[in-house]
Amino acid sequence: MMNKVIPLTASLNGGIEVMFNAVLENACSEMGGMMSAMDSSSRNAGKMLDPLTLTYKSTRQVSITTELIEIISGASALEAAE
């Protein structure tokens, strides 16, 4: 009887090991895919952010320049009125 039980137990353990390895490999593949997707998203966000930052800075510079011109023009007008 023991001669039949021991090979069966060894066979079951081998099957469990194969199943565990398959589940582990699947989990690792999924995590690797997610890491790759997050890395790609980060790079794409950086590529989008650079032009937006440049647009923001140039718009801000135009706004400040316009405001300074208005202040100087107003001061010149007041000075001329006196």
Short mmCIF file of C-alpha atoms in Angstrom, two decimals, residues 13-58:
data_model
loop_
_atom_site.label_atom_id
_atom_site.label_comp_id
_atom_site.label_asym_id
_atom_site.label_seq_id
_atom_site.Cartn_x
_atom_site.Cartn_y
_atom_site.Cartn_z
CA ASN A 13 3.64 17.78 -4.85
CA GLY A 14 5.17 18.17 -8.30
CA GLY A 15 1.83 19.37 -9.68
CA ILE A 16 1.43 21.86 -6.86
CA GLU A 17 4.94 23.17 -7.50
CA VAL A 18 4.17 23.62 -11.20
CA MET A 19 0.92 25.44 -10.37
CA PHE A 20 2.67 27.68 -7.82
CA ASN A 21 5.41 28.56 -10.32
CA ALA A 22 2.80 29.38 -12.97
CA VAL A 23 0.89 31.67 -10.58
CA LEU A 24 4.13 33.32 -9.46
CA GLU A 25 5.28 33.88 -13.04
CA ASN A 26 1.88 35.35 -13.92
CA ALA A 27 2.05 37.80 -10.99
CA CYS A 28 5.60 38.85 -11.92
CA SER A 29 4.60 39.38 -15.55
CA GLU A 30 1.63 41.51 -14.51
CA MET A 31 3.77 43.66 -12.21
CA GLY A 32 6.40 44.05 -14.92
CA GLY A 33 3.75 45.19 -17.37
CA MET A 34 2.38 47.72 -14.90
CA MET A 35 5.86 49.08 -14.19
CA SER A 36 6.50 49.46 -17.91
CA ALA A 37 3.18 51.26 -18.40
CA MET A 38 3.86 53.63 -15.48
CA ASP A 39 7.35 54.41 -16.81
CA SER A 40 5.93 55.18 -20.24
CA SER A 41 3.22 57.39 -18.71
CA SER A 42 5.80 59.32 -16.69
CA ARG A 43 7.92 59.96 -19.78
CA ASN A 44 4.88 61.08 -21.80
CA ALA A 45 3.76 63.41 -19.00
CA GLY A 46 7.22 64.99 -18.98
CA LYS A 47 7.07 65.50 -22.74
CA MET A 48 3.68 67.21 -22.37
CA LEU A 49 4.78 69.33 -19.43
CA ASP A 50 7.75 71.02 -21.15
CA PRO A 51 5.72 72.88 -23.82
CA LEU A 52 3.03 73.78 -21.29
CA THR A 53 5.64 75.24 -18.94
CA LEU A 54 7.15 77.26 -21.78
CA THR A 55 3.70 78.59 -22.77
CA TYR A 56 2.93 79.49 -19.15
CA LYS A 57 6.22 81.34 -18.68
CA SER A 58 5.96 83.32 -21.92
#
